[in-house]
Coordinates of C-alpha atoms in Angstrom, one line a residue:
M117 CA 16.5 -19.3 -7.4
S118 CA 16.1 -21.0 -4.3
E119 CA 13.2 -23.1 -3.1
D120 CA 12.5 -20.4 -0.7
T121 CA 11.7 -17.9 -3.4
F122 CA 8.2 -18.9 -3.9
K123 CA 7.1 -19.5 -0.5
P124 CA 3.6 -17.7 -0.2
Q125 CA 4.0 -16.5 3.2
V126 CA 5.9 -13.3 2.1
N127 CA 2.9 -11.7 0.3
R128 CA 0.0 -12.1 2.5
L129 CA -2.5 -12.2 -0.3
L130 CA -0.9 -15.0 -1.8
A131 CA -0.5 -16.7 1.6
A132 CA -4.1 -16.6 1.9
L133 CA -4.6 -18.9 -0.9
P134 CA -5.4 -22.7 -0.6
T135 CA -2.1 -24.4 -1.3
S136 CA -3.4 -26.0 -4.4
D137 CA -4.6 -22.6 -6.0
Y138 CA -1.0 -21.2 -5.1
Q139 CA 0.8 -23.9 -6.4
R140 CA -1.0 -23.4 -9.9
L141 CA 0.4 -19.9 -10.0
V142 CA 3.9 -20.7 -9.2
P143 CA 5.3 -21.6 -12.7
H144 CA 4.0 -18.1 -13.6
L145 CA 5.4 -16.1 -10.9
K146 CA 8.8 -14.3 -11.4
L147 CA 10.5 -12.5 -8.6
V148 CA 11.4 -8.9 -9.6
S149 CA 13.1 -6.0 -7.8
L150 CA 11.5 -2.8 -6.8
S151 CA 13.8 0.3 -6.9
T152 CA 12.8 3.7 -5.3
R153 CA 10.7 6.0 -7.6
Q154 CA 10.4 3.2 -10.3
V155 CA 7.3 3.6 -12.0
I156 CA 5.1 0.4 -12.2
Y157 CA 2.1 1.9 -14.0
E158 CA 1.4 5.1 -16.0
P159 CA -2.3 6.3 -16.4
G160 CA -3.8 4.9 -19.6
E161 CA -1.0 2.5 -20.5
P162 CA -2.0 -1.2 -21.0
I163 CA -1.4 -3.4 -17.8
A164 CA 0.7 -6.3 -19.0
H165 CA 1.6 -7.6 -15.5
V166 CA 0.2 -7.6 -11.9
Y167 CA 2.4 -7.5 -8.7
F168 CA 2.4 -9.1 -5.5
P169 CA 4.8 -7.1 -3.4
Q170 CA 7.0 -9.0 -0.9
H171 CA 9.0 -6.1 0.7
G172 CA 8.7 -2.2 0.1
A173 CA 6.0 -0.1 -0.8
V174 CA 4.2 1.2 -3.9
S175 CA 2.2 4.6 -3.9
L176 CA -0.8 5.0 -6.0
V177 CA -1.3 8.6 -7.0
A178 CA -3.7 10.8 -8.8
S179 CA -2.2 13.7 -10.9
M180 CA -3.6 16.9 -12.0
D181 CA -2.9 18.9 -15.3
D182 CA -0.8 21.5 -13.2
G183 CA 1.5 18.6 -12.0
S184 CA 0.3 18.3 -8.5
M185 CA -0.5 15.0 -7.1
M186 CA -1.8 13.1 -4.2
E187 CA -1.6 9.6 -2.9
V188 CA -4.7 7.7 -3.0
G189 CA -3.6 4.2 -1.9
I190 CA -0.4 2.4 -0.9
V191 CA 0.2 -1.1 -1.6
S192 CA 2.7 -3.5 0.2
N193 CA 2.8 -7.3 1.0
E194 CA -0.8 -7.1 2.1
G195 CA -2.0 -6.7 -1.5
M196 CA -1.4 -6.4 -5.1
L197 CA -0.8 -4.0 -8.0
G198 CA -3.2 -4.2 -11.0
I199 CA -6.8 -4.2 -9.6
P200 CA -8.3 -3.2 -12.9
I201 CA -7.4 -6.6 -14.3
I202 CA -9.7 -8.1 -11.6
L203 CA -12.6 -5.9 -12.6
G204 CA -12.3 -6.7 -16.4
G205 CA -10.3 -3.6 -17.4
D206 CA -6.8 -3.2 -19.1
T207 CA -5.7 0.2 -18.0
T208 CA -5.5 2.4 -14.8
T209 CA -6.1 6.2 -14.3
T210 CA -3.6 6.2 -11.5
K211 CA 0.3 6.3 -11.5
A212 CA 2.0 3.8 -9.5
F213 CA 5.6 4.2 -8.3
V214 CA 7.8 2.6 -5.8
Q215 CA 7.9 4.6 -2.4
V216 CA 10.2 2.2 -0.7
S217 CA 12.4 -0.2 -2.6
G218 CA 11.8 -4.1 -2.3
A219 CA 10.7 -6.8 -4.4
A220 CA 7.5 -8.4 -5.7
M221 CA 6.1 -11.4 -7.5
Q222 CA 5.0 -10.4 -11.2
L223 CA 2.5 -12.3 -13.0
D224 CA 1.3 -12.0 -16.6
A225 CA -2.1 -10.2 -16.6
D226 CA -3.5 -12.7 -18.9
V227 CA -2.6 -15.6 -16.7
L228 CA -4.7 -13.8 -13.8
K229 CA -7.5 -13.4 -16.4
T230 CA -7.7 -17.1 -17.1
E231 CA -7.7 -17.7 -13.4
L232 CA -10.5 -15.2 -12.5
N233 CA -12.6 -16.6 -15.3
Q234 CA -12.5 -19.8 -13.7
G235 CA -14.0 -18.7 -10.6
G236 CA -12.9 -20.3 -7.3
A237 CA -10.7 -19.3 -4.5
I238 CA -8.5 -16.8 -6.3
Q239 CA -11.5 -14.9 -7.8
K240 CA -13.2 -14.8 -4.3
L241 CA -10.1 -13.5 -2.5
L242 CA -9.2 -10.9 -5.1
L243 CA -12.8 -9.6 -5.2
R244 CA -12.7 -9.4 -1.4
Y245 CA -9.5 -7.6 -1.7
V246 CA -11.0 -5.0 -3.9
Q247 CA -13.8 -4.5 -1.6
T248 CA -11.2 -3.6 1.1
V249 CA -9.4 -1.3 -1.2
Y250 CA -12.8 0.3 -1.7
T251 CA -13.2 0.7 1.8
E252 CA -9.8 2.3 2.1
L253 CA -10.7 4.7 -0.8
V254 CA -13.9 6.0 0.7
Q255 CA -12.5 6.3 4.1
G256 CA -9.5 8.2 2.6
C257 CA -11.8 10.8 0.9
A258 CA -13.8 11.6 4.1
C259 CA -10.4 11.9 5.9
N260 CA -9.1 14.2 3.7
R261 CA -12.1 16.6 4.1
F262 CA -12.9 16.3 7.7
H263 CA -9.7 15.6 9.6
T264 CA -6.7 17.9 10.4
V265 CA -3.3 17.5 8.9
K266 CA -1.9 16.3 12.2
Q267 CA -4.5 13.6 12.2
R268 CA -3.9 12.7 8.7
L269 CA -0.3 12.5 9.1
A270 CA -0.5 10.1 12.1
R271 CA -2.8 7.8 10.0
W272 CA -0.4 7.9 7.2
L273 CA 2.6 7.2 9.2
L274 CA 0.9 4.3 11.0
T275 CA -0.2 3.0 7.6
V276 CA 3.2 3.1 6.2
S277 CA 4.5 1.4 9.3
D278 CA 1.9 -1.4 9.0
R279 CA 2.7 -1.9 5.3
L280 CA 6.4 -2.1 5.8
Q281 CA 6.1 -4.0 9.2
S282 CA 8.7 -1.6 10.6
E283 CA 8.5 1.4 12.6
D284 CA 11.6 3.1 11.0
F285 CA 11.6 4.4 7.4
L286 CA 13.1 6.9 5.2
L287 CA 10.7 9.7 4.0
T288 CA 11.1 13.3 3.4
Q289 CA 8.6 16.3 4.5
E290 CA 8.4 17.1 0.7
F291 CA 7.4 13.6 -0.2
I292 CA 4.9 13.2 2.5
A293 CA 3.3 16.7 1.5
Q294 CA 2.8 15.6 -2.0
M295 CA 1.2 12.2 -0.8
L296 CA -1.1 14.0 1.7
G297 CA -1.9 16.6 -0.8
V298 CA -0.9 19.5 1.6
R299 CA 1.8 22.2 1.8
R300 CA 5.1 21.1 3.1
S301 CA 4.6 23.8 5.8
G302 CA 1.6 21.9 7.0
V303 CA 3.7 18.8 7.3
T304 CA 6.3 20.6 9.2
V305 CA 4.2 21.8 11.9
A306 CA 2.4 18.6 12.3
A307 CA 5.5 16.5 12.4
N308 CA 7.0 19.0 15.0
T309 CA 4.0 18.5 17.2
L310 CA 4.2 14.7 17.1
S311 CA 8.0 15.1 17.7
K312 CA 7.6 17.2 20.7
T313 CA 5.2 14.9 22.3
R314 CA 7.6 12.0 21.7
M315 CA 5.2 9.9 19.4
I316 CA 7.9 10.1 16.6
R317 CA 11.4 11.0 15.9
Y318 CA 12.1 12.9 12.8
Q319 CA 15.7 13.6 11.5
R320 CA 16.8 14.3 8.1
G321 CA 14.1 12.3 6.5
H322 CA 14.6 9.3 8.9
I323 CA 11.2 8.7 10.9
S324 CA 10.9 6.3 13.8
I325 CA 7.7 5.8 15.6
L326 CA 8.4 5.9 19.3
N327 CA 5.0 5.7 20.9
R328 CA 2.5 3.8 18.6
E329 CA -0.3 3.8 21.1
D330 CA -0.3 7.6 21.4
L331 CA 0.1 8.1 17.6
S332 CA -2.9 5.9 17.1
A333 CA -5.0 7.9 19.5
T334 CA -3.8 10.9 17.8
S335 CA -4.9 9.5 14.4
C336 CA -8.6 9.9 13.4
E337 CA -11.0 6.8 13.4
C338 CA -10.3 6.4 9.7
Y339 CA -7.0 4.5 10.5
R340 CA -8.8 1.8 12.5
V341 CA -11.5 1.5 9.9
I342 CA -9.0 0.7 7.4
Q343 CA -6.9 -1.5 9.5
N344 CA -9.7 -3.6 10.6
E345 CA -10.8 -4.0 7.2
F346 CA -7.4 -5.5 5.9
A347 CA -7.2 -7.4 9.3
R348 CA -10.5 -9.4 8.1
L349 CA -9.3 -9.8 4.7
L350 CA -6.2 -11.5 5.6
E351 CA -7.6 -13.4 8.4
N352 CA -10.4 -15.2 6.4

Protein backbone atom coordinates (compact mmCIF):
# COMPACT_ATOMS: atom_id res chain seq x y z
CA MET A 1 0.00 0.00 0.00
CA SER A 2 1.55 3.31 -1.08
CA GLU A 3 2.09 6.41 1.02
CA ASP A 4 -0.66 8.14 -0.98
CA THR A 5 -3.27 5.66 0.28
CA PHE A 6 -3.89 7.50 3.52
CA LYS A 7 -3.83 11.06 2.28
CA PRO A 8 -6.85 12.72 3.94
CA GLN A 9 -7.90 14.95 1.06
CA VAL A 10 -9.75 12.12 -0.73
CA ASN A 11 -12.52 11.90 1.86
CA ARG A 12 -13.51 15.48 2.66
CA LEU A 13 -14.58 14.75 6.23
CA LEU A 14 -11.20 13.24 7.03
CA ALA A 15 -9.56 16.15 5.21
CA ALA A 16 -11.35 18.58 7.53
CA LEU A 17 -9.69 17.09 10.62
CA PRO A 18 -6.61 18.70 12.18
CA THR A 19 -3.49 16.82 11.10
CA SER A 20 -2.79 15.44 14.58
CA ASP A 21 -6.30 13.98 14.92
CA TYR A 22 -6.16 12.47 11.45
CA GLN A 23 -2.76 10.91 12.07
CA ARG A 24 -4.14 9.26 15.19
CA LEU A 25 -6.69 7.45 13.01
CA VAL A 26 -4.25 6.41 10.28
CA PRO A 27 -3.07 3.12 11.92
CA HIS A 28 -6.70 1.99 12.18
CA LEU A 29 -7.85 2.90 8.65
CA LYS A 30 -8.17 0.18 6.04
CA LEU A 31 -8.75 0.81 2.34
CA VAL A 32 -11.63 -1.34 1.01
CA SER A 33 -13.36 -1.54 -2.35
CA LEU A 34 -17.05 -0.81 -2.85
CA SER A 35 -18.73 -2.82 -5.60
CA THR A 36 -22.06 -1.92 -7.19
CA ARG A 37 -25.07 -3.22 -5.18
CA GLN A 38 -22.80 -4.34 -2.32
CA VAL A 39 -24.73 -4.16 0.95
CA ILE A 40 -22.85 -2.24 3.66
CA TYR A 41 -25.51 -2.32 6.41
CA GLU A 42 -28.76 -4.22 6.87
CA PRO A 43 -31.46 -2.87 9.22
CA GLY A 44 -31.10 -4.21 12.75
CA GLU A 45 -27.67 -5.75 12.28
CA PRO A 46 -24.80 -4.62 14.57
CA ILE A 47 -22.51 -1.98 13.05
CA ALA A 48 -18.97 -3.34 13.30
CA HIS A 49 -17.30 -0.74 11.08
CA VAL A 50 -17.84 2.80 9.84
CA TYR A 51 -16.80 3.93 6.36
CA PHE A 52 -15.40 7.14 4.90
CA PRO A 53 -15.93 6.85 1.12
CA GLN A 54 -13.19 8.07 -1.19
CA HIS A 55 -14.94 7.43 -4.50
CA GLY A 56 -18.35 6.13 -5.53
CA ALA A 57 -21.70 6.61 -3.81
CA VAL A 58 -23.74 4.67 -1.25
CA SER A 59 -27.53 4.92 -0.97
CA LEU A 60 -29.37 4.79 2.34
CA VAL A 61 -32.86 3.41 1.78
CA ALA A 62 -35.95 2.83 3.87
CA SER A 63 -37.82 -0.38 2.98
CA MET A 64 -41.46 -1.30 3.45
CA ASP A 65 -42.98 -4.73 4.20
CA ASP A 66 -44.23 -5.01 0.60
CA GLY A 67 -40.68 -4.69 -0.73
CA SER A 68 -40.95 -1.09 -1.89
CA MET A 69 -38.11 1.23 -1.00
CA MET A 70 -37.08 4.88 -1.16
CA GLU A 71 -33.75 6.58 -0.83
CA VAL A 72 -33.44 8.79 2.26
CA GLY A 73 -29.78 9.70 1.86
CA ILE A 74 -26.73 9.35 -0.33
CA VAL A 75 -23.15 9.30 0.93
CA SER A 76 -19.93 9.82 -0.98
CA ASN A 77 -16.61 11.46 -0.17
CA GLU A 78 -18.30 14.36 1.63
CA GLY A 79 -19.38 12.13 4.51
CA MET A 80 -19.38 8.80 6.32
CA LEU A 81 -21.45 5.68 6.87
CA GLY A 82 -22.30 4.65 10.42
CA ILE A 83 -23.99 7.70 11.96
CA PRO A 84 -25.69 5.63 14.74
CA ILE A 85 -22.22 5.07 16.25
CA ILE A 86 -21.81 8.85 16.62
CA LEU A 87 -25.13 9.05 18.42
CA GLY A 88 -24.44 6.18 20.82
CA GLY A 89 -26.28 3.46 18.89
CA ASP A 90 -25.08 0.17 17.41
CA THR A 91 -27.65 -0.57 14.69
CA THR A 92 -29.47 1.27 11.92
CA THR A 93 -33.05 1.14 10.59
CA THR A 94 -31.95 1.83 6.99
CA LYS A 95 -30.25 -0.36 4.44
CA ALA A 96 -27.01 0.94 2.95
CA PHE A 97 -25.87 -0.36 -0.44
CA VAL A 98 -23.41 0.81 -3.06
CA GLN A 99 -25.04 2.80 -5.85
CA VAL A 100 -21.82 3.59 -7.74
CA SER A 101 -18.69 1.50 -7.20
CA GLY A 102 -15.62 3.02 -5.59
CA ALA A 103 -13.51 2.75 -2.45
CA ALA A 104 -13.67 3.75 1.21
CA MET A 105 -11.61 3.94 4.35
CA GLN A 106 -12.96 1.41 6.86
CA LEU A 107 -12.62 2.07 10.60
CA ASP A 108 -13.51 -0.22 13.49
CA ALA A 109 -16.61 1.13 15.24
CA ASP A 110 -15.01 0.64 18.67
CA VAL A 111 -12.05 2.81 17.65
CA LEU A 112 -14.42 5.60 16.66
CA LYS A 113 -16.34 5.24 19.94
CA THR A 114 -13.09 5.70 21.88
CA GLU A 115 -12.26 8.82 19.90
CA LEU A 116 -15.75 10.25 20.41
CA ASN A 117 -15.59 9.63 24.16
CA GLN A 118 -12.46 11.75 24.31
CA GLY A 119 -14.23 14.75 22.80
CA GLY A 120 -12.17 17.16 20.77
CA ALA A 121 -12.03 17.88 17.06
CA ILE A 122 -13.26 14.48 15.83
CA GLN A 123 -16.35 14.57 18.02
CA LYS A 124 -17.10 18.19 17.07
CA LEU A 125 -16.75 17.57 13.34
CA LEU A 126 -18.85 14.39 13.30
CA LEU A 127 -21.63 15.94 15.39
CA ARG A 128 -21.67 18.83 12.95
CA TYR A 129 -21.92 16.26 10.16
CA VAL A 130 -24.94 14.69 11.89
CA GLN A 131 -26.60 18.11 11.99
CA THR A 132 -25.95 18.52 8.26
CA VAL A 133 -27.46 15.12 7.48
CA TYR A 134 -30.45 15.97 9.68
CA THR A 135 -31.01 19.09 7.58
CA GLU A 136 -30.84 16.97 4.43
CA LEU A 137 -33.42 14.50 5.79
CA VAL A 138 -35.84 17.20 6.92
CA GLN A 139 -35.56 19.09 3.65
CA GLY A 140 -35.98 15.84 1.73
CA CYS A 141 -39.24 15.05 3.55
CA ALA A 142 -40.64 18.47 2.65
CA CYS A 143 -39.42 18.11 -0.93
CA ASN A 144 -41.14 14.75 -1.39
CA ARG A 145 -44.43 16.26 -0.21
CA PHE A 146 -44.49 19.61 -1.99
CA HIS A 147 -42.45 19.40 -5.19
CA THR A 148 -43.02 17.81 -8.59
CA VAL A 149 -41.24 14.72 -9.90
CA LYS A 150 -39.36 16.92 -12.39
CA GLN A 151 -38.08 19.18 -9.60
CA ARG A 152 -37.15 16.21 -7.43
CA LEU A 153 -35.38 14.47 -10.31
CA ALA A 154 -33.39 17.63 -11.07
CA ARG A 155 -32.43 17.92 -7.38
CA TRP A 156 -31.44 14.25 -7.20
CA LEU A 157 -29.31 14.35 -10.35
CA LEU A 158 -27.51 17.46 -9.12
CA THR A 159 -26.91 15.81 -5.75
CA VAL A 160 -25.49 12.64 -7.34
CA SER A 161 -23.30 14.80 -9.56
CA ASP A 162 -22.01 16.74 -6.54
CA ARG A 163 -21.28 13.58 -4.57
CA LEU A 164 -19.51 11.87 -7.47
CA GLN A 165 -17.86 15.12 -8.59
CA SER A 166 -18.79 14.19 -12.15
CA GLU A 167 -21.46 15.21 -14.64
CA ASP A 168 -21.59 11.77 -16.27
CA PHE A 169 -22.85 8.61 -14.56
CA LEU A 170 -24.70 5.35 -15.19
CA LEU A 171 -28.17 4.99 -13.60
CA THR A 172 -31.27 3.31 -14.99
CA GLN A 173 -34.73 4.89 -14.87
CA GLU A 174 -35.98 1.92 -12.86
CA PHE A 175 -33.33 2.54 -10.22
CA ILE A 176 -34.01 6.29 -10.13
CA ALA A 177 -37.74 5.59 -9.70
CA GLN A 178 -36.98 3.34 -6.72
CA MET A 179 -34.75 5.96 -5.14
CA LEU A 180 -37.34 8.73 -5.60
CA GLY A 181 -40.22 6.50 -4.51
CA VAL A 182 -42.25 7.16 -7.69
CA ARG A 183 -43.46 5.19 -10.70
CA ARG A 184 -41.00 4.58 -13.50
CA SER A 185 -43.40 6.29 -15.92
CA GLY A 186 -43.12 9.47 -13.86
CA VAL A 187 -39.32 9.41 -14.11
CA THR A 188 -39.57 8.77 -17.87
CA VAL A 189 -41.76 11.84 -18.40
CA ALA A 190 -39.58 14.04 -16.21
CA ALA A 191 -36.34 12.79 -17.80
CA ASN A 192 -37.73 13.37 -21.30
CA THR A 193 -38.66 16.94 -20.36
CA LEU A 194 -35.15 17.63 -19.07
CA SER A 195 -33.68 16.01 -22.18
CA LYS A 196 -35.82 18.02 -24.62
CA THR A 197 -34.69 21.27 -23.01
CA ARG A 198 -31.08 20.00 -23.22
CA MET A 199 -30.42 20.14 -19.50
CA ILE A 200 -29.42 16.47 -19.56
CA ARG A 201 -28.72 13.72 -22.07
CA TYR A 202 -30.08 10.29 -21.20
CA GLN A 203 -29.22 7.24 -23.31
CA ARG A 204 -29.47 3.63 -22.15
CA GLY A 205 -28.81 4.43 -18.53
CA HIS A 206 -26.00 6.90 -19.25
CA ILE A 207 -26.83 10.35 -17.87
CA SER A 208 -24.88 13.49 -18.75
CA ILE A 209 -25.66 16.90 -17.26
CA LEU A 210 -25.40 19.36 -20.16
CA ASN A 211 -26.63 22.60 -18.57
CA ARG A 212 -26.06 22.67 -14.83
CA GLU A 213 -27.32 26.24 -14.43
CA ASP A 214 -30.71 25.50 -16.00
CA LEU A 215 -30.99 22.18 -14.16
CA SER A 216 -30.36 23.99 -10.87
CA ALA A 217 -33.03 26.57 -11.76
CA THR A 218 -35.47 23.74 -12.55
CA SER A 219 -34.76 22.07 -9.22
CA CYS A 220 -36.50 23.26 -6.07
CA GLU A 221 -34.99 25.34 -3.27
CA CYS A 222 -34.26 22.10 -1.40
CA TYR A 223 -31.15 21.48 -3.49
CA ARG A 224 -29.69 24.85 -2.60
CA VAL A 225 -30.51 24.49 1.11
CA ILE A 226 -28.78 21.09 1.29
CA GLN A 227 -25.86 22.16 -0.91
CA ASN A 228 -25.19 25.22 1.27
CA GLU A 229 -25.34 23.16 4.45
CA PHE A 230 -22.71 20.71 3.21
CA ALA A 231 -20.56 23.58 1.95
CA ARG A 232 -20.57 25.18 5.41
CA LEU A 233 -19.67 21.85 7.01
CA LEU A 234 -16.64 21.29 4.81
CA GLU A 235 -15.43 24.89 4.88
CA ASN A 236 -15.38 25.20 8.68
